[in-house]
Short mmCIF file of C-alpha atoms and ligand atoms in Angstrom, two decimals:
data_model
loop_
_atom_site.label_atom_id
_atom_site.label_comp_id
_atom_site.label_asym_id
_atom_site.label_seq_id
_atom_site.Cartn_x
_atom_site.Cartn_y
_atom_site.Cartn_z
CA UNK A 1 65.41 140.80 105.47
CA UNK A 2 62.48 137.79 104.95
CA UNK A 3 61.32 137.30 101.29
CA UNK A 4 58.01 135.72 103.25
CA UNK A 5 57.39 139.31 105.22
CA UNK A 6 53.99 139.61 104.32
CA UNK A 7 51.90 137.49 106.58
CA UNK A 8 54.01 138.33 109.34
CA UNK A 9 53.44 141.58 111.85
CA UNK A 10 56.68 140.93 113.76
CA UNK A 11 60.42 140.51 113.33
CA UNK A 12 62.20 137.53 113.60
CA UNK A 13 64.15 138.02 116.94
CA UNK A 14 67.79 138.55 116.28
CA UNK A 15 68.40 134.84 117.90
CA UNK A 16 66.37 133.37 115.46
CA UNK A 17 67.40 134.69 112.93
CA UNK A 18 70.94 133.73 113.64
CA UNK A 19 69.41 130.03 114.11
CA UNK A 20 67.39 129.61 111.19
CA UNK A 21 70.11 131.22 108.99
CA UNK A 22 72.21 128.88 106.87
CA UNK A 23 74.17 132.24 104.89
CA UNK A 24 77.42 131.59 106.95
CA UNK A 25 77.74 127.96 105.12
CA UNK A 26 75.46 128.16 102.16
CA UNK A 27 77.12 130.88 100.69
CA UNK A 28 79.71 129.36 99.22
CA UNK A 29 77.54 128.29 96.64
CA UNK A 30 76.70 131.71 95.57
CA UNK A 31 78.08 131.46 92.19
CA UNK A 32 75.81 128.25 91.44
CA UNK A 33 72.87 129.95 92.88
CA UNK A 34 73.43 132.72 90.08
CA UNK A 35 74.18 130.26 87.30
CA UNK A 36 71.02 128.47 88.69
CA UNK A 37 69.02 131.93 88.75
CA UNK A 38 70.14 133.19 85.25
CA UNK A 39 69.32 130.03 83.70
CA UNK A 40 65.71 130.32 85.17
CA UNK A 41 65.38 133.51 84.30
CA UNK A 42 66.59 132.92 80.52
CA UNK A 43 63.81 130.00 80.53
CA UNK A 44 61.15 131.97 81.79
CA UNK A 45 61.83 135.20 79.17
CA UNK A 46 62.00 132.22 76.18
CA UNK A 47 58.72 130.52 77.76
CA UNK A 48 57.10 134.29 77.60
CA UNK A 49 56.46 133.58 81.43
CA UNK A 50 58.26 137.17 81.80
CA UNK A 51 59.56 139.58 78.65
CA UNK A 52 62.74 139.13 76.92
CA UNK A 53 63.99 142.52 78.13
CA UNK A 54 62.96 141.32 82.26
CA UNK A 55 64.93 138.33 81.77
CA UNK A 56 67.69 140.54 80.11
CA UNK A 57 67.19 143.10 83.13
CA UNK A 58 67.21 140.34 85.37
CA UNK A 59 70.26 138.09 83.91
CA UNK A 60 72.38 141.51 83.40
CA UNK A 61 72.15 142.78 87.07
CA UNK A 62 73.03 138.81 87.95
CA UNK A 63 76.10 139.02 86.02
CA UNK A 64 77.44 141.91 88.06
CA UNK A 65 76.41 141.10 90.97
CA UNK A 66 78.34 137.78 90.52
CA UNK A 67 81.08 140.09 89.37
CA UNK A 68 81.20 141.80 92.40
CA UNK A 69 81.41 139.36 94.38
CA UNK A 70 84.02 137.87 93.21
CA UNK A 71 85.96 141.33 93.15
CA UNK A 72 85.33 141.63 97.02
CA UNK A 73 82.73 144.42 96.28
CA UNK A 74 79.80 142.78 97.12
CA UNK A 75 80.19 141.25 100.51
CA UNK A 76 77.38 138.59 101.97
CA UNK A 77 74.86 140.17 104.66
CA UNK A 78 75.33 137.77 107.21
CA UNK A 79 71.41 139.22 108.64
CA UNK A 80 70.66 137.51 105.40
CA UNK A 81 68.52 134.23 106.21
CA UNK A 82 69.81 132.20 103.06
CA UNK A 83 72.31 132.77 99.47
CA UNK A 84 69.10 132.71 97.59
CA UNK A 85 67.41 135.56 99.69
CA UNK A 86 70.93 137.51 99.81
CA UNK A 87 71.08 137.72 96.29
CA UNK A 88 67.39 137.95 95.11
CA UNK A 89 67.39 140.69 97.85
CA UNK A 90 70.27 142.22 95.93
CA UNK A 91 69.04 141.88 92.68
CA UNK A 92 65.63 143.84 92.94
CA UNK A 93 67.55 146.55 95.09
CA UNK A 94 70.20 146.69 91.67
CA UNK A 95 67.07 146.53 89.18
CA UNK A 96 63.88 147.46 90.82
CA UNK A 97 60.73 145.39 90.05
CA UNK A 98 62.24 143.57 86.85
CA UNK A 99 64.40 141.89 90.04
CA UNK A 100 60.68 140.30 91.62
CA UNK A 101 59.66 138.38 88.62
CA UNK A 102 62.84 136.44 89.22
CA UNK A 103 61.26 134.23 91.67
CA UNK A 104 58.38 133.46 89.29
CA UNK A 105 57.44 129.77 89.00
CA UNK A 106 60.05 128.66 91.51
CA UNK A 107 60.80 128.13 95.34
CA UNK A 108 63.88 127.77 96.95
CA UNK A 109 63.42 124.60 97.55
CA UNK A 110 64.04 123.48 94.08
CA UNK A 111 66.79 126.25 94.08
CA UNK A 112 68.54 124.75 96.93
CA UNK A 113 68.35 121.54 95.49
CA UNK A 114 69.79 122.82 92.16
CA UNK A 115 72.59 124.42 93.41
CA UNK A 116 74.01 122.45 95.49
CA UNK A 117 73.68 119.35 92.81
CA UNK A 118 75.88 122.01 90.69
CA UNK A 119 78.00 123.04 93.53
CA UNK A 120 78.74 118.81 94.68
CA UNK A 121 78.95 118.04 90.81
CA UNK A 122 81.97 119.84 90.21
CA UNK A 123 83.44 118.47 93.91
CA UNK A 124 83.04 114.67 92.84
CA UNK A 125 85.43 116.02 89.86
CA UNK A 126 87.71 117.75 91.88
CA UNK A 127 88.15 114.59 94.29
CA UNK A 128 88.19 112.24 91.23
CA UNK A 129 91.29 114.68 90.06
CA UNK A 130 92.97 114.14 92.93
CA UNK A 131 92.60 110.61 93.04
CA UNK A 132 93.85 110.58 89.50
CA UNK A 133 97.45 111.93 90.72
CA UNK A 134 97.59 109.73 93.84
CA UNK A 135 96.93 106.54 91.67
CA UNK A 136 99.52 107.70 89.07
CA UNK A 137 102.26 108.79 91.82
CA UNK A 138 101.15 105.27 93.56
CA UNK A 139 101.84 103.26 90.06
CA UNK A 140 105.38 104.75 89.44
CA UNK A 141 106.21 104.22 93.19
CA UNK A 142 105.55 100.52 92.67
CA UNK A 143 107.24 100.24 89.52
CA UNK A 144 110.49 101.47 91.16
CA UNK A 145 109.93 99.26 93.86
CA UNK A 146 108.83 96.01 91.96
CA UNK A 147 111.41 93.55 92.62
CA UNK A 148 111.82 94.67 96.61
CA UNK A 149 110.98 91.87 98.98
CA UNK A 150 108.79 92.38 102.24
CA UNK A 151 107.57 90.41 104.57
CA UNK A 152 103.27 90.53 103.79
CA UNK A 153 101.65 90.04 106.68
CA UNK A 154 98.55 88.57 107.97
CA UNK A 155 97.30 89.38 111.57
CA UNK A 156 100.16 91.87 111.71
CA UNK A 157 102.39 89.27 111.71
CA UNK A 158 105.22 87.90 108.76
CA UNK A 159 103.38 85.75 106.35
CA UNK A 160 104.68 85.28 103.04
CA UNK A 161 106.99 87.05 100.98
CA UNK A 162 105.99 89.85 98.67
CA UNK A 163 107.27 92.52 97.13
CA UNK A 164 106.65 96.37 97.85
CA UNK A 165 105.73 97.36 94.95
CA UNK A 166 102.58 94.87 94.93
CA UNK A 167 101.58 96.34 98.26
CA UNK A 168 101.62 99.84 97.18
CA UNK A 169 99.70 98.25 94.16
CA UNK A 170 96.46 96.92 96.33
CA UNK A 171 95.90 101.07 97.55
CA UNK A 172 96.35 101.74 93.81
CA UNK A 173 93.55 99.11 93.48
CA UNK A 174 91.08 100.38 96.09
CA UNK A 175 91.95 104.24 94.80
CA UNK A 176 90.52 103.08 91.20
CA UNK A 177 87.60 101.42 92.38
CA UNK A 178 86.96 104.60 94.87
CA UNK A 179 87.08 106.48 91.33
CA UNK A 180 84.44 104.48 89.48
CA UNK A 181 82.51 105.07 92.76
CA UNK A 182 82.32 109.09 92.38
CA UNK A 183 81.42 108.45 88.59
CA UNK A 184 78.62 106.59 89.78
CA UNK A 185 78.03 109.19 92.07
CA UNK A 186 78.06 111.98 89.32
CA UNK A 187 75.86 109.71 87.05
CA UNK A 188 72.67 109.32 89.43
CA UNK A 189 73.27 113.05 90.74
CA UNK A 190 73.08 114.49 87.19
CA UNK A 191 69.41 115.45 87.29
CA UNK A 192 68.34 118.88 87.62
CA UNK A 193 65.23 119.37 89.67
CA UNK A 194 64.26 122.94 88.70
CA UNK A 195 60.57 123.18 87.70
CA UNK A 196 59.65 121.43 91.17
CA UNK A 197 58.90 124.05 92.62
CA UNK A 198 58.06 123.86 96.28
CA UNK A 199 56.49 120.53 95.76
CA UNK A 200 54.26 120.50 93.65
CA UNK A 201 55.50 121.66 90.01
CA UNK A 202 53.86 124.51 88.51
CA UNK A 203 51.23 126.07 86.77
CA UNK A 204 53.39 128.41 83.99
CA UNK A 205 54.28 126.82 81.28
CA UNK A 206 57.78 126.60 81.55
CA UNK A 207 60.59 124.51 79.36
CA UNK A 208 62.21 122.54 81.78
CA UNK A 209 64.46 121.21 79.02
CA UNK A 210 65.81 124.31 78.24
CA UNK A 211 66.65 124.60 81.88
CA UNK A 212 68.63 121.43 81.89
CA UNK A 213 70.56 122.60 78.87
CA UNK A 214 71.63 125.64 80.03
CA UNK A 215 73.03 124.25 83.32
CA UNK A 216 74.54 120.74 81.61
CA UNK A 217 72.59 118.63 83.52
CA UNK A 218 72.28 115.05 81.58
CA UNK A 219 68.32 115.21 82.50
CA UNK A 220 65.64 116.36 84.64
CA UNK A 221 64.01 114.79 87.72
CA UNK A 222 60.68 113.06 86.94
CA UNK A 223 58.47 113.89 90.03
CA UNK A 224 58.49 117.40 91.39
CA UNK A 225 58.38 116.08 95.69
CA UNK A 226 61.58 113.96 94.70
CA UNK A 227 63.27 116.22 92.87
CA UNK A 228 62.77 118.87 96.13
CA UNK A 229 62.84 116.60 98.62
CA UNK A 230 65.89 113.78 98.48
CA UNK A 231 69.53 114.02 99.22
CA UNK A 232 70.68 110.99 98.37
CA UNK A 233 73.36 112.29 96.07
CA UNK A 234 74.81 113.66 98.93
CA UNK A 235 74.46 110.89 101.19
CA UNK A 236 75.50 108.68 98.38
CA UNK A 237 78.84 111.04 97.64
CA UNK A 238 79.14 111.28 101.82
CA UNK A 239 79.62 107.55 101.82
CA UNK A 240 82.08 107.43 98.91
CA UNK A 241 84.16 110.02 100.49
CA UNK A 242 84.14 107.64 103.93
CA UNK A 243 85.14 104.74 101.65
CA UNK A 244 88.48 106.85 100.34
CA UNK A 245 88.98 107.88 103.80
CA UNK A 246 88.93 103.78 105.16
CA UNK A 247 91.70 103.66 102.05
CA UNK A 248 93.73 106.10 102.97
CA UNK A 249 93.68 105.84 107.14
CA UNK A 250 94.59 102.40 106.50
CA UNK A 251 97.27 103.40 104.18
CA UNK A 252 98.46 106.07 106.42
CA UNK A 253 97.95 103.23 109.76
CA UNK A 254 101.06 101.36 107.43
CA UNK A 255 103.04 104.34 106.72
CA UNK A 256 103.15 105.28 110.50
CA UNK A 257 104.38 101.74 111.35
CA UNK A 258 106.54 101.83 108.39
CA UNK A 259 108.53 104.80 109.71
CA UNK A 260 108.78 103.58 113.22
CA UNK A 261 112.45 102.48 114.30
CA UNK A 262 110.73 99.13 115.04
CA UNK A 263 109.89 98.85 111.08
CA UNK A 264 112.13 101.56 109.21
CA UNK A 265 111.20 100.47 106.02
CA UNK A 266 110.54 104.03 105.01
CA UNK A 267 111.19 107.38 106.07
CA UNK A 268 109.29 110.51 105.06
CA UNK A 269 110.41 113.46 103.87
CA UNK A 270 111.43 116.24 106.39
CA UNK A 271 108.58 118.32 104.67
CA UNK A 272 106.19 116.10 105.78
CA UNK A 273 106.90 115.01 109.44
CA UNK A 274 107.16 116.99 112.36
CA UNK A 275 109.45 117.37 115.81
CA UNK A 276 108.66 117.05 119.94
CA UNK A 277 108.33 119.86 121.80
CA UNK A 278 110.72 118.26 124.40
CA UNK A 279 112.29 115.03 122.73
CA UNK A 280 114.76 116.31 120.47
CA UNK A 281 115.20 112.63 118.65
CA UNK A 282 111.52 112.47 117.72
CA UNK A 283 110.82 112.77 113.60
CA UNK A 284 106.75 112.65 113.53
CA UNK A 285 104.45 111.38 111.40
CA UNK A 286 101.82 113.88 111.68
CA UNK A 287 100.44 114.40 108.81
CA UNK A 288 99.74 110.57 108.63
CA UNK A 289 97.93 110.68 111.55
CA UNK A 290 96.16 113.45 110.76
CA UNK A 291 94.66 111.70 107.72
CA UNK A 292 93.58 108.61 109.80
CA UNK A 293 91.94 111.01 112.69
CA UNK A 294 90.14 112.60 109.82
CA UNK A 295 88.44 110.14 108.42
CA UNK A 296 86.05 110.04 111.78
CA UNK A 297 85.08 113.33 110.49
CA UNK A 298 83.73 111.89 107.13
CA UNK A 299 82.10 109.16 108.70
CA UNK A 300 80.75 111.27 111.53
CA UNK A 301 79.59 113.75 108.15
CA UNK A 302 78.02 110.80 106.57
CA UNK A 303 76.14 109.43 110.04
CA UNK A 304 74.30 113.13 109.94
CA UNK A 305 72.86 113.14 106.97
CA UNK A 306 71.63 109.52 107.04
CA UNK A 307 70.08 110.48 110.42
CA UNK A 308 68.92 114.07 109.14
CA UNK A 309 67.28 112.60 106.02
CA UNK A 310 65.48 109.03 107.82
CA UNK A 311 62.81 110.51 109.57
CA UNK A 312 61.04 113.34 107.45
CA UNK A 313 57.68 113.19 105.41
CA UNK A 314 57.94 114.46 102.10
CA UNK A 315 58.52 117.07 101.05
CA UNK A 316 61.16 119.43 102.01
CA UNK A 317 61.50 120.29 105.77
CA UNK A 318 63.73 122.46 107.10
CA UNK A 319 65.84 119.69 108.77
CA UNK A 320 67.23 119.72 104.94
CA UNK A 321 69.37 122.78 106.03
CA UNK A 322 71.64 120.68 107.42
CA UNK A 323 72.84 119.13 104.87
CA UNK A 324 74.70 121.61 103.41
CA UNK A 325 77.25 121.56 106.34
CA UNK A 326 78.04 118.07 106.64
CA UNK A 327 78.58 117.07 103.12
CA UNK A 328 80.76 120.48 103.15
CA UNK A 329 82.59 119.06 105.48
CA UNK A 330 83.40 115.76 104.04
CA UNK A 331 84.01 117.45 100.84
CA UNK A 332 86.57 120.07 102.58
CA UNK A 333 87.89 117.20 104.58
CA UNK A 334 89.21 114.69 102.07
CA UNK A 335 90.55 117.34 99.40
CA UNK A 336 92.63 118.71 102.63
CA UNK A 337 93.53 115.15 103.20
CA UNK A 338 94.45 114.50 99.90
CA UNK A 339 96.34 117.32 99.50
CA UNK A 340 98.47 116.45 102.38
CA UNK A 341 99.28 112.79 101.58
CA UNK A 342 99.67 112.59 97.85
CA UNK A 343 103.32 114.64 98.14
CA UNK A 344 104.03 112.85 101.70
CA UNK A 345 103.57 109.30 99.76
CA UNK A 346 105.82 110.65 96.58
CA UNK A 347 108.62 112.04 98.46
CA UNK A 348 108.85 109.37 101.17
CA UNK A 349 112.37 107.37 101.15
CA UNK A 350 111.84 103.93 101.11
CA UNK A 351 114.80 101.26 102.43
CA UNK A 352 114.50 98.26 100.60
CA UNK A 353 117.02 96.57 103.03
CA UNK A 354 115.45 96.91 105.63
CA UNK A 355 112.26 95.44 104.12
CA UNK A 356 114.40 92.60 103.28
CA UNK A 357 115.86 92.14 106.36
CA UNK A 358 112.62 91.66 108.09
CA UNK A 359 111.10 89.35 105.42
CA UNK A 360 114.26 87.00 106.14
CA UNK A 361 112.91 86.62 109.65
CA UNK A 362 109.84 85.02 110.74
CA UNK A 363 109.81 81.84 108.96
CA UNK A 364 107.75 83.48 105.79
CA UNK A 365 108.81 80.89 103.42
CA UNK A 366 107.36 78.17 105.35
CA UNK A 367 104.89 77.63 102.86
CA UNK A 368 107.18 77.41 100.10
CA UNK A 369 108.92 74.66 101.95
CA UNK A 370 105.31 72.74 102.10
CA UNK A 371 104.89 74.02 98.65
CA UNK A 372 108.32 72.06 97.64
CA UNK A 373 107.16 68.84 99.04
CA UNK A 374 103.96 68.88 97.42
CA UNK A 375 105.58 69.82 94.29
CA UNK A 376 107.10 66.82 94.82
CA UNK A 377 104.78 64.05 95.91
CA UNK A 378 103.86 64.52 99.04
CA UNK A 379 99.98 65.63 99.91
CA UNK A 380 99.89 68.75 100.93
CA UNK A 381 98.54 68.26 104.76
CA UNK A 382 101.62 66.21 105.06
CA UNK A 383 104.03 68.51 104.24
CA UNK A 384 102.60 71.12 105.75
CA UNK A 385 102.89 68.81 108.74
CA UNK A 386 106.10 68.00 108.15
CA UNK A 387 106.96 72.01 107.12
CA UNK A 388 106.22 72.81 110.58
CA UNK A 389 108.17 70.29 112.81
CA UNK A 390 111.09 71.78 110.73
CA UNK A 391 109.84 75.42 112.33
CA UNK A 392 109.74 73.85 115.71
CA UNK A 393 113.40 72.68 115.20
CA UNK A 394 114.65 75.83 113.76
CA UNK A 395 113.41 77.72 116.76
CA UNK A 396 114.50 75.16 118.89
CA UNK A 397 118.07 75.40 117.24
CA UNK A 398 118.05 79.23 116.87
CA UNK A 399 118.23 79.17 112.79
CA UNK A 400 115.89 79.37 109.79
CA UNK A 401 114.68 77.34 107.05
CA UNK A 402 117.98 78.75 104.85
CA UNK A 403 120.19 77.43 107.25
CA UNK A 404 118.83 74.31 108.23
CA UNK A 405 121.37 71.59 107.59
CA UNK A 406 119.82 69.10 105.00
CA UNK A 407 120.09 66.19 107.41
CA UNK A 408 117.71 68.03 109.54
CA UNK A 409 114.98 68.17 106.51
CA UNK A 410 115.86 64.69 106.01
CA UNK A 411 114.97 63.42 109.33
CA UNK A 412 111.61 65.30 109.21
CA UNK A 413 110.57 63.58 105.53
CA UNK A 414 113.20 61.81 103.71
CA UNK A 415 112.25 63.54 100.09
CA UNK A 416 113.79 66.76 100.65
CA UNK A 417 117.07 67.02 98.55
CA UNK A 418 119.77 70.17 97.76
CA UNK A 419 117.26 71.23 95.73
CA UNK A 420 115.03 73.01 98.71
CA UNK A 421 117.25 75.80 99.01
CA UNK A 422 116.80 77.17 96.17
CA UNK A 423 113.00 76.75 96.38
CA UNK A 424 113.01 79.04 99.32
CA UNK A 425 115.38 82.03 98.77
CA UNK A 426 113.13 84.77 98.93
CA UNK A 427 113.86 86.26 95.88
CA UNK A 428 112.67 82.70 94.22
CA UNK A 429 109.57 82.09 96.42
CA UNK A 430 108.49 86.18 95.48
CA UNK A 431 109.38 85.74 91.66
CA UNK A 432 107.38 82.15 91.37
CA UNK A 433 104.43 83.60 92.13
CA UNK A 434 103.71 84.62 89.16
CA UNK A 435 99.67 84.07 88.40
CA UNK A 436 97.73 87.03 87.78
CA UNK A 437 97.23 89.17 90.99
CA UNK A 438 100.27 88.02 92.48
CA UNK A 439 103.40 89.80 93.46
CA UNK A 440 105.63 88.73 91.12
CA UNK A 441 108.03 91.84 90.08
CA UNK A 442 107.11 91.00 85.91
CA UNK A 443 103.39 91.03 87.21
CA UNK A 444 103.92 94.43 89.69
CA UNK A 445 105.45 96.06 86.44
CA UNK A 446 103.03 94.89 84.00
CA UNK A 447 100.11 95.89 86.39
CA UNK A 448 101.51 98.99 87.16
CA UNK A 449 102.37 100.08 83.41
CA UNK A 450 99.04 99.51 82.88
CA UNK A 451 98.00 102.16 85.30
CA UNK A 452 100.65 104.67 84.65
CA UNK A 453 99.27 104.17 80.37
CA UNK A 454 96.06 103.81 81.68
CA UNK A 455 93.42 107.23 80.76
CA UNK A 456 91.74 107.89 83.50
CA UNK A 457 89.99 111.06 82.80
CA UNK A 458 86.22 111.45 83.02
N1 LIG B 1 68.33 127.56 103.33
C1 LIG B 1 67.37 126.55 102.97
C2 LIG B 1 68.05 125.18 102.93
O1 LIG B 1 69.23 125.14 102.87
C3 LIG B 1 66.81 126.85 101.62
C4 LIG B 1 65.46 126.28 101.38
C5 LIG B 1 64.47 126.97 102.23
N2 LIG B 1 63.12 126.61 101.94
C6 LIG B 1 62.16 126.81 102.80
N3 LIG B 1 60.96 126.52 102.42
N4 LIG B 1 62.35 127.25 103.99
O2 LIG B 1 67.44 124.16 102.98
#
């Protein structure tokens, strides 16, 4: 059924009606469509646009049609072209003409835009909740693990010495800032546009404050094609879910090189990995992957609306309708993800000796042997010079820095003493690096203290 019917003489053929209809993804939004409707409806009895007892007529037969839905009574007509039309169309069949002044002073265009700004609105805080645990199961992780050495690496290859729990610290880092993102988000979305209209406002005198109050919007959108005709907040919520996804396909990249036989510096729990069909050995890391192949999604998500949105005149156009099922998606997609990885990450095993093991290869105190010489006298290029002959004569000798006899050091420059060694035991060269930022265990725990203590609530 078309709300526009009357300038028309024909149907819509079934085809396009099945084309131009958006019911089979915008109705999930169905309950912010009625908060949306009963909040207009309330406005326009207090504006004496329509009578109290209309609006009461009108917000009533809402109520239980929201009702039924939610019991399973009430299913969606999938011949319906829109939510709005489904349930107006509802409505008025419920309440009789009392259900047609509903629509007064309004368009769906400022509808659409209203509900899905109260639909996305609670999704940034559902994401932003889930971050919350991930950060907090991140924090104790690293706290357990503050005083384990790895090898960091640069280029994928040993570096310097650092300790796990400052590692799992930096996602910890990039989760926070990913939460101050979506409250950014939330703030610049929190504008109701109601009272736009199709375009152009209106000519009722309607309250658009009381509007705003009823649906706890912070304010209301200034111009009436703007408030119709942008989707910015979901572009702009689009791109922050990408960002989380970079954070955690990266993370989950690590984890599945982690739990390779060529790493083992972890191993997840049985929960979360999976088997071969055919190679009985194999222990999976799915779900890992999973996350990482999903975050093309997002990004794919985000790519459509930019590219819906770049091209069309204000103000709305029906391109609009496909917003709805991309920023869906990306919604949908990094909950699921979420979902998934916060457990994986909390039960994983972690095996600090084999971290250590692989940070005692590679030559990752090399610096700290440049670092000793400079410490004491030398200019740094020199010694770093001088740091690296010592490499070359390791490798050529089949031992590392630890084990280099001193008289080795000495031929290379003739200030090295005893002392060296204990400059470059990895424990030392990890617990000396102790300014702020650094991987220090005293600065992993203090840093992730603060985050465990830390309120993070909205
Ligand atoms: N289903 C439409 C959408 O999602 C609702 C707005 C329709 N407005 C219109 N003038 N055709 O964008």
């Amino acid at each position: 059924m078309q709300l526009w019917k009357g300038r028309f003489k024909k149907e819509l053929s079934k085809t396009t009606n099945d084309f131009n209809s958006s019911i089979s993804f915008d109705s999930r939004m169905y309950r912010e469509d009625i908060e949306g409707s009963i909040a207009h409806a309330t406005m326009l009895g207090r504006c004496g646009i329509i009578k109290a007892s209309e609006a009461g007529h009108i917000v009533q037969g809402l109520k239980e049609i929201l009702e039924d839905i939610e019991s399973g009574k009430l299913q969606f007509d999938m011949e319906a072209e829109d939510i709005h039309t489904f349930i107006e169309g509802e409505l008025t069949a419920r309440i009789g003409d009392d259900g047609k002044r509903l629509h007064t002073s309004r368009s769906r265009n400022d509808q659409v835009a209203v509900d899905t700004k109260l639909y996305l609105k609670k999704e940034v805080v559902n994401v932003r909740e889930m971050l919350e645990e991930l950060v907090k199961v991140i924090a104790k992780k690293a706290q357990l693990y503050s005083s384990t050495v790895m090898p960091g690496y640069t280029h994928l290859q040993r570096a310097q010495p650092i300790t796990f729990g400052h590692h799992l610290l930096a996602y910890a880092e990039m989760f926070l800032r990913d939460i101050s993102r979506l409250d950014d988000c939330l703030k610049r979305m929190d504008e109701m546009p109601l009272g736009s209209c199709a375009l152009a406002g209106t000519t009722y005198p309607i309250n658009r404050e009381i509007t705003k109050e009823l649906l706890g919007f912070d304010r209301i959108t200034n111009n009436s094609l703007d408030g119709v005709s942008d989707r910015d907040y979901c572009i702009e919520f689009a791109s922050a879910l990408s960002i989380i996804m970079v954070h955690l396909s990266r993370f989950s990249e690590e984890i599945i090189m982690w739990c390779s036989w060529e790493f083992k510096f972890i191993e997840l729990d049985d929960a979360f990995s999976t088997g071969s069909s055919i190679m009985p050995q194999k222990k999976n890391p799915d779900i890992a992957e999973l996350v990482r192949g999903k975050s093309g999604r997002v990004f794919g998500d985000t790519m459509t609306l930019l590219t819906v949105m770049k091209g069309i005149a204000l103000a709305y156009n029906k391109d609009m309708q496909e917003d709805k099922e991309a920023i869906f998606d990306a919604v949908d997609t990094v909950k699921m993800c979420l979902t998934a990885f916060t457990p994986m990450l909390d039960t994983m095993r972690v095996i600090p000796e084999n971290m250590r093991k692989a940070a005692a290869g590679g030559f990752i105190n090399a610096t700290d042997v440049a670092d000793w010489l400079t410490k004491n006298g030398v200019p740094f290029r020199d010694a770093y010079k001088a740091t690296g002959e010592l490499v070359a004569r390791c490798i050529e000798l089949g031992t590392d820095l630890e084990s280099l006899p001193l008289e080795e050091y000495k031929q290379v420059c003739d200030v090295f003493t005893d002392d060296v060694y204990n400059a470059i035991s990895l424990e030392y060269c990890v617990s000396q690096r102790t300014a702020f930022g650094g991987p220090a265990p005293e600065n992993v725990r203090e840093q992730a203290e603060k985050i465990i203590d830390k309120d993070l609530k909205l």
